[in-house]
Amino acid sequence: MEALLKIRNLRIAFGKGEERTEPVRDVSFAVPRGGRVAIVGESGCGKSLTSLAITRLPPVDSSETDGRISFNGAKRSFSGGASSPGLASLRGRGVSYVFQDPSGSLNPVMRIGAQIEEALPPDFPRRDKKRRTVELLARTGLPDPERAAASYPCNLSGGQCQRCSLAMALAAEPDLLIADEPTTALDVTTQRIVLNLIDELARENGTAVLLITHNLGLVAGRMDAVNVMYAGTIVESGPVETVLSAPRHPYTKGLLAAVPALDAPRGALLRDIPGTVPPPDAWPDGCAFHPRCPRAKPECAASAPPLTDCGGARCACFHPFTGGSGDAS
């Protein structure tokens, strides 16, 4: 399938000298035209910065960036420095974002309708803007779209604001919708509604989706491919069914084990991954996951494993799970 978005060897760094940090390191992946791709990992792994680099939104606009990003035939190569142009010209009709905090991404002093009208294509007939705005809000399932259009963000609930953000993102008729933790502050029922809306609307409009999330459980049955990110780099990637049914990297397996099971007995303890993601100025040498990894060996601290083919997916691990009987640990 033709790739709409290609990211190759992306690196993002901030600061100079001893204060220099590199929160994104050598990231490569693609999003097919009309496809659905996820980036999964704990907070602090570099997921959001990677997505912001596509259009060089803050704070990436002031970073030192290297690598190559191509979108819909337009290519940009970064050679370092804050002046790299990126793909800023693709904001609007090319790429739209839905962020995790609608109260922070919506303008608090503008009515919802006016914000959505601003996002419509520049050549959209002025006389039809209000009608189109109400149509978009109705399409997201808001029970009273006219009232929502006339409201300020503070007059609406978090779930309603997130639906308004989705309507605004789709107003630009984007080829790529980037949803960055779009369900973080929502209750479980509203989470499902918002995710179903993204699936449905993207499918109807032929829009590709890049979903950023910390929950591997959200990508099952929704995404085509998944990239598992840790400490600024991708440690496993491949088709969702392959990665979820037979995870190869210990980090991926730990994330899956941490997803609560609906059929778990009452009182069962939730599993977690010991330790925390280190800050970018303290990435470990070798494999960044080795201090938390139950399968780590001395060689894991000595050098970083490359991302190589591994059972239908790609995995960066010297001691990956193989799917055999010895993988129970």
Tab-separated table of C-alpha atoms in Angstrom:
chain	number	residue	atom	x	y	z
A	1	MET	CA	0.000	0.000	0.000
A	2	GLU	CA	1.252	3.474	-0.885
A	3	ALA	CA	2.697	5.383	2.059
A	4	LEU	CA	1.116	8.742	2.872
A	5	LEU	CA	3.660	9.538	5.596
A	6	LYS	CA	7.237	8.295	5.883
A	7	ILE	CA	9.541	9.133	8.772
A	8	ARG	CA	13.152	8.025	8.475
A	9	ASN	CA	15.907	8.248	11.095
A	10	LEU	CA	14.226	11.065	12.998
A	11	ARG	CA	16.219	12.571	15.849
A	12	ILE	CA	15.090	15.459	18.058
A	13	ALA	CA	17.474	17.159	20.479
A	14	PHE	CA	17.263	20.117	22.846
A	15	GLY	CA	19.991	22.159	24.513
A	16	LYS	CA	23.718	22.387	23.953
A	17	GLY	CA	26.837	20.852	25.450
A	18	GLU	CA	26.335	19.075	28.771
A	19	GLU	CA	22.676	20.132	28.828
A	20	ARG	CA	21.919	18.530	25.456
A	21	THR	CA	19.237	15.836	25.531
A	22	GLU	CA	17.896	13.667	22.720
A	23	PRO	CA	14.338	12.538	23.604
A	24	VAL	CA	13.744	11.047	20.129
A	25	ARG	CA	16.461	8.846	18.646
A	26	ASP	CA	16.527	7.317	15.162
A	27	VAL	CA	12.780	6.751	14.732
A	28	SER	CA	11.492	5.322	11.439
A	29	PHE	CA	7.975	4.232	10.456
A	30	ALA	CA	5.305	4.818	7.804
A	31	VAL	CA	1.561	5.449	7.640
A	32	PRO	CA	-0.163	4.088	4.500
A	33	ARG	CA	-2.688	6.217	2.682
A	34	GLY	CA	-5.983	5.590	4.455
A	35	GLY	CA	-4.205	3.336	6.976
A	36	ARG	CA	-4.358	3.238	10.766
A	37	VAL	CA	-1.096	3.190	12.710
A	38	ALA	CA	-0.430	3.497	16.446
A	39	ILE	CA	2.571	4.578	18.507
A	40	VAL	CA	2.425	3.034	21.972
A	41	GLY	CA	4.555	3.538	25.067
A	42	GLU	CA	4.688	4.979	28.562
A	43	SER	CA	4.755	8.716	29.204
A	44	GLY	CA	8.161	10.187	28.481
A	45	CYS	CA	9.034	7.811	25.632
A	46	GLY	CA	8.938	10.486	22.902
A	47	LYS	CA	5.617	9.609	21.259
A	48	SER	CA	4.120	13.103	21.223
A	49	LEU	CA	7.364	14.787	20.150
A	50	THR	CA	7.551	12.407	17.212
A	51	SER	CA	4.053	13.369	16.076
A	52	LEU	CA	4.702	17.096	16.584
A	53	ALA	CA	7.804	16.860	14.388
A	54	ILE	CA	5.634	16.122	11.356
A	55	THR	CA	4.571	19.790	11.197
A	56	ARG	CA	7.208	21.171	13.595
A	57	LEU	CA	4.724	22.334	16.170
A	58	PRO	CA	6.117	23.648	19.499
A	59	PRO	CA	8.348	22.663	21.173
A	60	VAL	CA	9.863	20.820	18.202
A	61	ASP	CA	10.090	24.086	16.263
A	62	SER	CA	12.931	25.161	18.572
A	63	SER	CA	14.738	21.818	18.558
A	64	GLU	CA	17.723	20.461	16.679
A	65	THR	CA	16.221	17.942	14.275
A	66	ASP	CA	17.768	15.374	11.948
A	67	GLY	CA	16.232	12.821	9.621
A	68	ARG	CA	13.715	12.840	6.809
A	69	ILE	CA	9.934	13.201	6.699
A	70	SER	CA	7.907	12.815	3.519
A	71	PHE	CA	4.185	13.455	3.351
A	72	ASN	CA	1.946	13.052	0.330
A	73	GLY	CA	4.872	13.453	-2.029
A	74	ALA	CA	6.413	16.450	-0.234
A	75	LYS	CA	9.817	15.700	1.280
A	76	ARG	CA	11.823	17.503	3.935
A	77	SER	CA	15.290	16.592	5.110
A	78	PHE	CA	16.454	17.958	8.440
A	79	SER	CA	20.097	18.858	8.817
A	80	GLY	CA	19.908	20.127	12.386
A	81	GLY	CA	19.161	23.492	13.899
A	82	ALA	CA	15.978	25.248	14.909
A	83	SER	CA	15.551	26.853	11.493
A	84	SER	CA	14.737	23.596	9.672
A	85	PRO	CA	11.409	24.206	7.877
A	86	GLY	CA	9.823	20.802	8.422
A	87	LEU	CA	6.353	20.348	6.979
A	88	ALA	CA	4.729	23.422	8.471
A	89	SER	CA	3.077	24.200	5.138
A	90	LEU	CA	1.042	21.006	5.469
A	91	ARG	CA	-0.955	22.189	8.471
A	92	GLY	CA	-4.644	22.449	7.720
A	93	ARG	CA	-5.788	20.313	4.820
A	94	GLY	CA	-2.830	17.934	5.005
A	95	VAL	CA	-2.532	17.139	8.713
A	96	SER	CA	-4.933	17.694	11.624
A	97	TYR	CA	-4.383	17.026	15.322
A	98	VAL	CA	-6.667	15.959	18.158
A	99	PHE	CA	-4.808	16.483	21.441
A	100	GLN	CA	-5.362	14.775	24.789
A	101	ASP	CA	-6.500	17.933	26.591
A	102	PRO	CA	-9.290	19.716	24.697
A	103	SER	CA	-9.398	22.453	27.349
A	104	GLY	CA	-5.848	23.334	26.361
A	105	SER	CA	-6.231	23.004	22.585
A	106	LEU	CA	-9.541	24.880	22.255
A	107	ASN	CA	-9.519	28.683	22.487
A	108	PRO	CA	-11.378	29.541	25.731
A	109	VAL	CA	-12.562	32.972	24.502
A	110	MET	CA	-13.986	31.846	21.147
A	111	ARG	CA	-17.269	30.080	20.555
A	112	ILE	CA	-16.938	26.508	19.322
A	113	GLY	CA	-18.617	27.300	16.018
A	114	ALA	CA	-16.196	30.122	15.232
A	115	GLN	CA	-13.219	27.840	15.921
A	116	ILE	CA	-14.525	25.151	13.597
A	117	GLU	CA	-15.264	27.710	10.885
A	118	GLU	CA	-11.633	28.850	11.053
A	119	ALA	CA	-10.522	25.280	10.354
A	120	LEU	CA	-12.610	24.895	7.191
A	121	PRO	CA	-10.713	25.017	3.874
A	122	PRO	CA	-9.953	28.599	2.755
A	123	ASP	CA	-12.079	28.228	-0.367
A	124	PHE	CA	-15.133	26.963	1.514
A	125	PRO	CA	-18.176	29.185	0.698
A	126	ARG	CA	-18.704	31.684	3.481
A	127	ARG	CA	-22.500	31.376	3.355
A	128	ASP	CA	-22.274	27.640	4.046
A	129	LYS	CA	-19.815	27.723	6.957
A	130	LYS	CA	-22.369	27.752	9.793
A	131	ARG	CA	-24.336	24.922	8.187
A	132	ARG	CA	-21.176	22.838	7.729
A	133	THR	CA	-20.096	23.517	11.319
A	134	VAL	CA	-23.393	22.225	12.713
A	135	GLU	CA	-23.178	19.188	10.400
A	136	LEU	CA	-19.712	18.318	11.712
A	137	LEU	CA	-20.786	18.672	15.335
A	138	ALA	CA	-23.869	16.545	14.694
A	139	ARG	CA	-21.700	13.931	13.010
A	140	THR	CA	-19.686	13.527	16.211
A	141	GLY	CA	-22.835	12.557	18.086
A	142	LEU	CA	-23.465	15.745	20.074
A	143	PRO	CA	-27.181	15.773	20.946
A	144	ASP	CA	-27.632	19.541	20.403
A	145	PRO	CA	-25.042	20.669	17.823
A	146	GLU	CA	-26.554	24.144	17.434
A	147	ARG	CA	-26.133	24.826	21.145
A	148	ALA	CA	-22.596	23.420	21.092
A	149	ALA	CA	-21.657	25.706	18.186
A	150	ALA	CA	-22.876	28.736	20.150
A	151	SER	CA	-21.091	27.647	23.368
A	152	TYR	CA	-17.684	28.429	24.796
A	153	PRO	CA	-15.468	25.474	25.811
A	154	CYS	CA	-16.141	26.175	29.499
A	155	ASN	CA	-19.860	25.531	28.908
A	156	LEU	CA	-19.221	21.952	27.771
A	157	SER	CA	-18.008	18.770	29.454
A	158	GLY	CA	-14.626	17.221	28.712
A	159	GLY	CA	-16.164	14.591	26.455
A	160	GLN	CA	-18.172	17.207	24.571
A	161	CYS	CA	-15.073	19.366	24.108
A	162	GLN	CA	-13.166	16.392	22.748
A	163	ARG	CA	-15.921	15.781	20.205
A	164	CYS	CA	-15.713	19.450	19.229
A	165	SER	CA	-11.935	19.057	18.787
A	166	LEU	CA	-12.567	16.081	16.529
A	167	ALA	CA	-15.102	18.076	14.484
A	168	MET	CA	-12.557	20.896	14.128
A	169	ALA	CA	-9.837	18.473	13.030
A	170	LEU	CA	-12.079	16.928	10.373
A	171	ALA	CA	-13.278	20.342	9.164
A	172	ALA	CA	-9.951	20.804	7.372
A	173	GLU	CA	-10.571	17.613	5.350
A	174	PRO	CA	-7.122	16.233	6.276
A	175	ASP	CA	-5.346	13.327	4.656
A	176	LEU	CA	-3.853	12.433	8.059
A	177	LEU	CA	-5.496	12.716	11.476
A	178	ILE	CA	-3.093	12.560	14.433
A	179	ALA	CA	-4.888	11.664	17.664
A	180	ASP	CA	-2.525	12.211	20.603
A	181	GLU	CA	-3.918	10.429	23.685
A	182	PRO	CA	-7.449	11.598	22.749
A	183	THR	CA	-9.139	9.673	25.574
A	184	THR	CA	-6.834	10.370	28.541
A	185	ALA	CA	-9.205	12.519	30.633
A	186	LEU	CA	-12.438	10.765	29.626
A	187	ASP	CA	-14.481	8.092	31.348
A	188	VAL	CA	-14.513	4.604	29.840
A	189	THR	CA	-17.860	5.032	28.064
A	190	THR	CA	-16.857	8.348	26.474
A	191	GLN	CA	-13.461	6.888	25.533
A	192	ARG	CA	-15.157	4.207	23.473
A	193	ILE	CA	-17.481	6.752	21.850
A	194	VAL	CA	-14.589	9.036	20.833
A	195	LEU	CA	-12.477	6.158	19.493
A	196	ASN	CA	-15.426	4.757	17.541
A	197	LEU	CA	-16.045	8.204	16.084
A	198	ILE	CA	-12.431	8.503	14.961
A	199	ASP	CA	-12.647	5.063	13.327
A	200	GLU	CA	-15.960	5.748	11.630
A	201	LEU	CA	-15.254	9.266	10.400
A	202	ALA	CA	-11.763	8.402	9.185
A	203	ARG	CA	-13.122	5.404	7.279
A	204	GLU	CA	-15.867	7.474	5.648
A	205	ASN	CA	-13.482	10.253	4.606
A	206	GLY	CA	-10.562	8.009	3.635
A	207	THR	CA	-8.424	9.726	6.270
A	208	ALA	CA	-5.318	8.002	7.605
A	209	VAL	CA	-4.992	7.878	11.408
A	210	LEU	CA	-1.892	8.045	13.616
A	211	LEU	CA	-2.957	7.188	17.172
A	212	ILE	CA	-0.662	8.049	20.093
A	213	THR	CA	-1.488	6.101	23.260
A	214	HIS	CA	0.053	4.447	26.320
A	215	ASN	CA	-2.546	1.653	26.283
A	216	LEU	CA	-1.916	-1.311	23.989
A	217	GLY	CA	-5.468	-2.470	24.664
A	218	LEU	CA	-6.837	0.489	22.676
A	219	VAL	CA	-5.156	-0.541	19.431
A	220	ALA	CA	-6.626	-4.051	19.235
A	221	GLY	CA	-9.231	-4.238	16.495
A	222	ARG	CA	-8.749	-0.545	15.611
A	223	MET	CA	-5.271	-0.151	14.169
A	224	ASP	CA	-3.539	-1.918	11.295
A	225	ALA	CA	0.017	-1.548	12.598
A	226	VAL	CA	1.660	-0.610	15.878
A	227	ASN	CA	5.040	0.877	16.824
A	228	VAL	CA	6.076	0.290	20.426
A	229	MET	CA	8.314	3.120	21.629
A	230	TYR	CA	10.646	3.212	24.622
A	231	ALA	CA	13.226	5.814	25.653
A	232	GLY	CA	12.981	7.728	22.392
A	233	THR	CA	13.252	4.819	19.982
A	234	ILE	CA	11.031	2.120	18.481
A	235	VAL	CA	11.680	-1.263	20.064
A	236	GLU	CA	9.022	-3.304	18.234
A	237	SER	CA	6.815	-2.710	15.216
A	238	GLY	CA	4.548	-4.723	12.968
A	239	PRO	CA	0.941	-5.662	12.218
A	240	VAL	CA	-1.272	-5.278	15.284
A	241	GLU	CA	-2.436	-8.903	15.271
A	242	THR	CA	1.142	-10.182	15.099
A	243	VAL	CA	2.499	-7.923	17.835
A	244	LEU	CA	-0.409	-8.438	20.230
A	245	SER	CA	-0.694	-12.195	19.764
A	246	ALA	CA	3.046	-12.913	19.973
A	247	PRO	CA	5.008	-9.961	21.407
A	248	ARG	CA	8.754	-10.385	20.971
A	249	HIS	CA	10.204	-7.529	22.984
A	250	PRO	CA	10.075	-7.807	26.817
A	251	TYR	CA	8.777	-4.225	27.004
A	252	THR	CA	5.857	-4.998	24.681
A	253	LYS	CA	5.075	-8.107	26.689
A	254	GLY	CA	5.143	-6.035	29.889
A	255	LEU	CA	2.758	-3.450	28.455
A	256	LEU	CA	0.328	-6.178	27.423
A	257	ALA	CA	0.502	-7.825	30.838
A	258	ALA	CA	-0.356	-4.471	32.453
A	259	VAL	CA	-3.673	-4.206	30.584
A	260	PRO	CA	-6.432	-5.159	33.090
A	261	ALA	CA	-8.283	-8.345	32.126
A	262	LEU	CA	-12.088	-8.229	32.268
A	263	ASP	CA	-12.237	-11.871	33.345
A	264	ALA	CA	-9.663	-11.494	36.145
A	265	PRO	CA	-10.845	-12.839	39.518
A	266	ARG	CA	-11.916	-10.358	42.194
A	267	GLY	CA	-8.940	-9.105	44.173
A	268	ALA	CA	-6.394	-10.043	41.499
A	269	LEU	CA	-3.361	-7.759	41.545
A	270	LEU	CA	-2.590	-5.618	38.523
A	271	ARG	CA	0.761	-6.355	36.931
A	272	ASP	CA	3.228	-3.605	36.188
A	273	ILE	CA	6.711	-3.094	34.788
A	274	PRO	CA	9.193	-2.466	37.626
A	275	GLY	CA	10.887	0.908	37.540
A	276	THR	CA	10.117	3.976	35.445
A	277	VAL	CA	11.127	5.465	32.115
A	278	PRO	CA	14.364	7.414	32.721
A	279	PRO	CA	14.512	11.067	31.636
A	280	PRO	CA	16.205	11.850	28.295
A	281	ASP	CA	19.340	13.123	30.042
A	282	ALA	CA	19.762	9.740	31.723
A	283	TRP	CA	19.155	7.229	28.926
A	284	PRO	CA	21.173	4.096	29.838
A	285	ASP	CA	23.970	2.841	27.613
A	286	GLY	CA	23.211	-0.161	25.438
A	287	CYS	CA	19.583	-1.222	25.346
A	288	ALA	CA	17.693	1.501	27.198
A	289	PHE	CA	15.251	-1.046	28.645
A	290	HIS	CA	17.877	-3.327	30.160
A	291	PRO	CA	17.680	-1.886	33.745
A	292	ARG	CA	13.986	-2.894	33.857
A	293	CYS	CA	14.186	-6.039	31.731
A	294	PRO	CA	13.852	-9.528	33.308
A	295	ARG	CA	15.764	-11.070	30.369
A	296	ALA	CA	18.716	-8.660	30.385
A	297	LYS	CA	22.236	-10.069	29.971
A	298	PRO	CA	25.626	-8.305	30.165
A	299	GLU	CA	25.660	-7.648	26.410
A	300	CYS	CA	22.402	-5.676	26.732
A	301	ALA	CA	24.231	-2.974	28.697
A	302	ALA	CA	27.165	-2.914	26.298
A	303	SER	CA	25.463	-2.022	22.987
A	304	ALA	CA	22.046	-1.120	21.606
A	305	PRO	CA	20.321	-3.880	19.620
A	306	PRO	CA	19.224	-3.001	16.065
A	307	LEU	CA	15.619	-3.243	14.881
A	308	THR	CA	15.554	-6.502	12.912
A	309	ASP	CA	12.999	-8.912	11.453
A	310	CYS	CA	11.577	-11.140	14.152
A	311	GLY	CA	8.680	-13.505	13.476
A	312	GLY	CA	6.533	-11.322	11.221
A	313	ALA	CA	7.392	-8.113	13.075
A	314	ARG	CA	10.534	-6.089	13.789
A	315	CYS	CA	12.131	-6.122	17.209
A	316	ALA	CA	15.148	-4.432	18.815
A	317	CYS	CA	16.252	-7.045	21.366
A	318	PHE	CA	19.191	-9.408	21.818
A	319	HIS	CA	16.988	-11.905	23.692
A	320	PRO	CA	13.478	-11.631	22.248
A	321	PHE	CA	10.617	-13.965	23.032
A	322	THR	CA	10.185	-16.602	20.355
A	323	GLY	CA	6.635	-17.759	21.043
A	324	GLY	CA	7.808	-21.170	22.183
A	325	SER	CA	7.116	-22.982	25.441
A	326	GLY	CA	10.134	-21.380	27.035
A	327	ASP	CA	8.620	-17.926	26.812
A	328	ALA	CA	6.340	-18.156	29.800
A	329	SER	CA	8.618	-16.024	31.976
